[in-house]
Amino acid sequence: MESPIYLDHATTTGPSDYLVQQMQPFFKRHWHCPTAPYLKGKEPFATINQKIRKIKTSLGAGEKDTFVLTSCAAEAISHIYHALAIDEASETGKNHFVTTFIEDASFLMGINRFEALGIQKKLSPLNNQGVLTPENLMRTLTPRTSLVSLSWANGLTGILHPIAELAEVCKEKGVAFHVDVSDILGKLYFRFEDLPIDYLTFDGDRFHGPKGTGGLLIRHPHTLSPLIPDGTQQHGLRGGTLNLPGLVGLGIAFEEQEEHFNHVCMETARLRNHFETSIESALSEAQVLFREISRLPNVSVIAFPGVTSELLAFHLAQQDVFASFGGGRHQKLPALLETIGIDPDIAKCALSFSLGRGTTQEEIQRAVGIVADTAAKCRTFSKKVKV
């Protein structure tokens, strides 16, 4: 029996066997509270420092920058919003948080939570390719803007924003800048200390780390009040017993993403491009979107005119090929594409395919055949259905 073909790595990824194995001792043998004073100098305490150093080094953070282990990126993002709403907006009157309409739920719903405290969400317009330009951001900022909060890349479309240029705009205007890097880790090189980014967040499970892990990096000398207060845990920034198994797994995920970086950037991009050209050869009506702009090396959005994305995704899943039309923490892909300016008749027929570092040539070859055959059959059945 052939294995499933998973082409939805923008939603989540699986950890390596080695990572899971290395976490096991910290569930069984080192189950104690890792920050207990009697463990200082022993293996758990040393492991904490080692893994945090590894994470900060991989992100290009400075020694004085602060790392906080969280349960996910959504928690880390909420932490930033909570602290700025409570500590800054209420005192200075700078109550505008800027983001874009293509962001995930953790951004849009996260800001909405603080409207009762006077926070106003401002959505910066994008260009006709779905990219936030420095010019559009500049026009959105006002003297009351406190924060600009963005994902570096959109996981469904693969679109990349010019973060270095946007960071300079925020620096010039004295506005705090938050960037979520969940979708670019292991795919795009950057160093935190080289960019005027104030807050950085990420999800562990989107680059083969353990589920239930994420991170918040705070540039020195910025500080944030805790989202979960509880004494001195994690510099007093997050209460609760430190998730040491999760930290161990996260540290290993950073090690592994460095090892696989060239493979993902080159081989995965080659497989993605091969997938696109093969689909176009098999289905003359198929349309590859965003090919001409800067995008992630592992993401492809393809429209199949005459077939709704949900219908195609359903029938592909029946054959163990998994692609995405959004939903969950992501926006629905058709709605997202329409807001960018894609023709609604095309947007409703698009699927997002995101490859992983373990995706093989054989899987792509099988996927091409299954996708092309299934799309053709669905199109035949849907000829009288207006989509």
PDB file of N, CA and C in Angstrom, residues 285-289 300-313 324-326 332-338 342-353 375 379 386-387:
ATOM      1  N   GLU A 285      -5.774  23.849 -18.826  1.00  0.00           N
ATOM      2  CA  GLU A 285      -6.527  24.940 -18.206  1.00  0.00           C
ATOM      3  C   GLU A 285      -5.993  25.343 -16.831  1.00  0.00           C
ATOM      4  N   ALA A 286      -5.111  24.548 -16.243  1.00  0.00           N
ATOM      5  CA  ALA A 286      -4.581  24.860 -14.910  1.00  0.00           C
ATOM      6  C   ALA A 286      -3.781  26.159 -14.940  1.00  0.00           C
ATOM      7  N   GLN A 287      -3.900  26.944 -13.867  1.00  0.00           N
ATOM      8  CA  GLN A 287      -3.203  28.231 -13.787  1.00  0.00           C
ATOM      9  C   GLN A 287      -2.394  28.302 -12.496  1.00  0.00           C
ATOM     10  N   VAL A 288      -1.089  28.477 -12.636  1.00  0.00           N
ATOM     11  CA  VAL A 288      -0.209  28.643 -11.475  1.00  0.00           C
ATOM     12  C   VAL A 288      -0.197  30.117 -11.089  1.00  0.00           C
ATOM     13  N   LEU A 289      -0.515  30.401  -9.840  1.00  0.00           N
ATOM     14  CA  LEU A 289      -0.572  31.781  -9.356  1.00  0.00           C
ATOM     15  C   LEU A 289       0.725  32.147  -8.624  1.00  0.00           C
ATOM     16  N   SER A 300       2.996  26.258  -3.626  1.00  0.00           N
ATOM     17  CA  SER A 300       2.428  26.468  -4.956  1.00  0.00           C
ATOM     18  C   SER A 300       0.923  26.627  -4.837  1.00  0.00           C
ATOM     19  N   VAL A 301       0.385  27.654  -5.489  1.00  0.00           N
ATOM     20  CA  VAL A 301      -1.065  27.831  -5.571  1.00  0.00           C
ATOM     21  C   VAL A 301      -1.470  27.625  -7.024  1.00  0.00           C
ATOM     22  N   ILE A 302      -2.331  26.659  -7.251  1.00  0.00           N
ATOM     23  CA  ILE A 302      -2.765  26.329  -8.607  1.00  0.00           C
ATOM     24  C   ILE A 302      -4.284  26.366  -8.670  1.00  0.00           C
ATOM     25  N   ALA A 303      -4.801  27.054  -9.680  1.00  0.00           N
ATOM     26  CA  ALA A 303      -6.246  27.108  -9.906  1.00  0.00           C
ATOM     27  C   ALA A 303      -6.630  26.091 -10.973  1.00  0.00           C
ATOM     28  N   PHE A 304      -7.762  25.434 -10.743  1.00  0.00           N
ATOM     29  CA  PHE A 304      -8.285  24.429 -11.666  1.00  0.00           C
ATOM     30  C   PHE A 304      -9.675  24.885 -12.110  1.00  0.00           C
ATOM     31  N   PRO A 305      -9.749  25.775 -13.116  1.00  0.00           N
ATOM     32  CA  PRO A 305     -11.036  26.350 -13.528  1.00  0.00           C
ATOM     33  C   PRO A 305     -12.093  25.279 -13.797  1.00  0.00           C
ATOM     34  N   GLY A 306     -13.287  25.557 -13.286  1.00  0.00           N
ATOM     35  CA  GLY A 306     -14.385  24.628 -13.460  1.00  0.00           C
ATOM     36  C   GLY A 306     -14.566  23.651 -12.328  1.00  0.00           C
ATOM     37  N   VAL A 307     -13.649  23.685 -11.340  1.00  0.00           N
ATOM     38  CA  VAL A 307     -13.723  22.769 -10.197  1.00  0.00           C
ATOM     39  C   VAL A 307     -13.546  23.575  -8.916  1.00  0.00           C
ATOM     40  N   THR A 308     -14.492  23.508  -8.007  1.00  0.00           N
ATOM     41  CA  THR A 308     -14.335  24.237  -6.751  1.00  0.00           C
ATOM     42  C   THR A 308     -13.224  23.611  -5.920  1.00  0.00           C
ATOM     43  N   SER A 309     -12.518  24.450  -5.178  1.00  0.00           N
ATOM     44  CA  SER A 309     -11.381  23.973  -4.391  1.00  0.00           C
ATOM     45  C   SER A 309     -11.799  22.939  -3.350  1.00  0.00           C
ATOM     46  N   GLU A 310     -12.948  23.138  -2.715  1.00  0.00           N
ATOM     47  CA  GLU A 310     -13.397  22.187  -1.698  1.00  0.00           C
ATOM     48  C   GLU A 310     -13.702  20.828  -2.310  1.00  0.00           C
ATOM     49  N   LEU A 311     -14.336  20.826  -3.471  1.00  0.00           N
ATOM     50  CA  LEU A 311     -14.655  19.563  -4.140  1.00  0.00           C
ATOM     51  C   LEU A 311     -13.384  18.811  -4.509  1.00  0.00           C
ATOM     52  N   LEU A 312     -12.426  19.522  -5.087  1.00  0.00           N
ATOM     53  CA  LEU A 312     -11.187  18.875  -5.496  1.00  0.00           C
ATOM     54  C   LEU A 312     -10.408  18.375  -4.284  1.00  0.00           C
ATOM     55  N   ALA A 313     -10.323  19.198  -3.241  1.00  0.00           N
ATOM     56  CA  ALA A 313      -9.597  18.786  -2.037  1.00  0.00           C
ATOM     57  C   ALA A 313     -10.222  17.540  -1.416  1.00  0.00           C
ATOM     58  N   SER A 324      -4.541  22.052   0.561  1.00  0.00           N
ATOM     59  CA  SER A 324      -5.308  22.949   1.428  1.00  0.00           C
ATOM     60  C   SER A 324      -6.080  23.996   0.639  1.00  0.00           C
ATOM     61  N   PHE A 325      -7.296  24.271   1.111  1.00  0.00           N
ATOM     62  CA  PHE A 325      -8.031  25.445   0.634  1.00  0.00           C
ATOM     63  C   PHE A 325      -8.255  26.414   1.790  1.00  0.00           C
ATOM     64  N   GLY A 326      -7.426  26.295   2.822  1.00  0.00           N
ATOM     65  CA  GLY A 326      -7.492  27.204   3.959  1.00  0.00           C
ATOM     66  C   GLY A 326      -8.429  26.721   5.036  1.00  0.00           C
ATOM     67  N   LYS A 332      -9.790  31.174   4.602  1.00  0.00           N
ATOM     68  CA  LYS A 332     -10.145  30.345   3.455  1.00  0.00           C
ATOM     69  C   LYS A 332      -9.417  30.895   2.227  1.00  0.00           C
ATOM     70  N   LEU A 333      -8.769  30.016   1.485  1.00  0.00           N
ATOM     71  CA  LEU A 333      -7.946  30.445   0.354  1.00  0.00           C
ATOM     72  C   LEU A 333      -8.730  31.236  -0.695  1.00  0.00           C
ATOM     73  N   PRO A 334      -9.931  30.803  -1.112  1.00  0.00           N
ATOM     74  CA  PRO A 334     -10.658  31.596  -2.120  1.00  0.00           C
ATOM     75  C   PRO A 334     -10.921  33.031  -1.672  1.00  0.00           C
ATOM     76  N   ALA A 335     -11.339  33.201  -0.413  1.00  0.00           N
ATOM     77  CA  ALA A 335     -11.607  34.549   0.094  1.00  0.00           C
ATOM     78  C   ALA A 335     -10.330  35.373   0.143  1.00  0.00           C
ATOM     79  N   LEU A 336      -9.239  34.743   0.560  1.00  0.00           N
ATOM     80  CA  LEU A 336      -7.958  35.444   0.632  1.00  0.00           C
ATOM     81  C   LEU A 336      -7.524  35.903  -0.758  1.00  0.00           C
ATOM     82  N   LEU A 337      -7.660  35.033  -1.738  1.00  0.00           N
ATOM     83  CA  LEU A 337      -7.254  35.390  -3.100  1.00  0.00           C
ATOM     84  C   LEU A 337      -8.113  36.510  -3.669  1.00  0.00           C
ATOM     85  N   GLU A 338      -9.402  36.477  -3.373  1.00  0.00           N
ATOM     86  CA  GLU A 338     -10.291  37.535  -3.861  1.00  0.00           C
ATOM     87  C   GLU A 338      -9.907  38.883  -3.282  1.00  0.00           C
ATOM     88  N   ILE A 342      -7.551  38.589  -7.117  1.00  0.00           N
ATOM     89  CA  ILE A 342      -7.682  37.492  -8.073  1.00  0.00           C
ATOM     90  C   ILE A 342      -9.144  37.377  -8.502  1.00  0.00           C
ATOM     91  N   ASP A 343      -9.372  37.123  -9.777  1.00  0.00           N
ATOM     92  CA  ASP A 343     -10.726  36.926 -10.305  1.00  0.00           C
ATOM     93  C   ASP A 343     -11.458  35.890  -9.454  1.00  0.00           C
ATOM     94  N   PRO A 344     -12.661  36.212  -8.969  1.00  0.00           N
ATOM     95  CA  PRO A 344     -13.401  35.269  -8.117  1.00  0.00           C
ATOM     96  C   PRO A 344     -13.591  33.894  -8.749  1.00  0.00           C
ATOM     97  N   ASP A 345     -13.772  33.843 -10.077  1.00  0.00           N
ATOM     98  CA  ASP A 345     -13.951  32.555 -10.746  1.00  0.00           C
ATOM     99  C   ASP A 345     -12.686  31.701 -10.693  1.00  0.00           C
ATOM    100  N   ILE A 346     -11.543  32.360 -10.587  1.00  0.00           N
ATOM    101  CA  ILE A 346     -10.274  31.642 -10.439  1.00  0.00           C
ATOM    102  C   ILE A 346     -10.019  31.334  -8.966  1.00  0.00           C
ATOM    103  N   ALA A 347     -10.291  32.306  -8.105  1.00  0.00           N
ATOM    104  CA  ALA A 347     -10.026  32.143  -6.672  1.00  0.00           C
ATOM    105  C   ALA A 347     -10.755  30.941  -6.087  1.00  0.00           C
ATOM    106  N   LYS A 348     -11.987  30.722  -6.532  1.00  0.00           N
ATOM    107  CA  LYS A 348     -12.795  29.632  -5.983  1.00  0.00           C
ATOM    108  C   LYS A 348     -12.345  28.253  -6.454  1.00  0.00           C
ATOM    109  N   CYS A 349     -11.396  28.245  -7.371  1.00  0.00           N
ATOM    110  CA  CYS A 349     -10.929  26.971  -7.934  1.00  0.00           C
ATOM    111  C   CYS A 349      -9.477  26.675  -7.559  1.00  0.00           C
ATOM    112  N   ALA A 350      -8.924  27.411  -6.603  1.00  0.00           N
ATOM    113  CA  ALA A 350      -7.498  27.303  -6.297  1.00  0.00           C
ATOM    114  C   ALA A 350      -7.235  26.441  -5.071  1.00  0.00           C
ATOM    115  N   LEU A 351      -6.159  25.689  -5.134  1.00  0.00           N
ATOM    116  CA  LEU A 351      -5.670  24.916  -3.997  1.00  0.00           C
ATOM    117  C   LEU A 351      -4.226  25.308  -3.713  1.00  0.00           C
ATOM    118  N   SER A 352      -3.859  25.206  -2.439  1.00  0.00           N
ATOM    119  CA  SER A 352      -2.485  25.463  -2.020  1.00  0.00           C
ATOM    120  C   SER A 352      -1.794  24.131  -1.752  1.00  0.00           C
ATOM    121  N   PHE A 353      -0.632  23.946  -2.376  1.00  0.00           N
ATOM    122  CA  PHE A 353       0.182  22.751  -2.168  1.00  0.00           C
ATOM    123  C   PHE A 353       1.495  23.197  -1.519  1.00  0.00           C
ATOM    124  N   ALA A 375      -8.831  16.224 -11.031  1.00  0.00           N
ATOM    125  CA  ALA A 375      -9.342  17.525 -11.474  1.00  0.00           C
ATOM    126  C   ALA A 375     -10.131  17.382 -12.772  1.00  0.00           C
ATOM    127  N   ARG A 379     -14.045  18.201 -13.079  1.00  0.00           N
ATOM    128  CA  ARG A 379     -14.459  19.232 -14.038  1.00  0.00           C
ATOM    129  C   ARG A 379     -15.581  18.707 -14.937  1.00  0.00           C
ATOM    130  N   LYS A 386     -21.900  26.445 -11.736  1.00  0.00           N
ATOM    131  CA  LYS A 386     -21.172  27.705 -11.817  1.00  0.00           C
ATOM    132  C   LYS A 386     -20.379  27.872 -10.542  1.00  0.00           C
ATOM    133  N   VAL A 387     -19.049  28.066 -10.656  1.00  0.00           N
ATOM    134  CA  VAL A 387     -18.186  28.196  -9.493  1.00  0.00           C
ATOM    135  C   VAL A 387     -17.523  29.554  -9.484  1.00  0.00           C
TER     136      VAL A 387
END
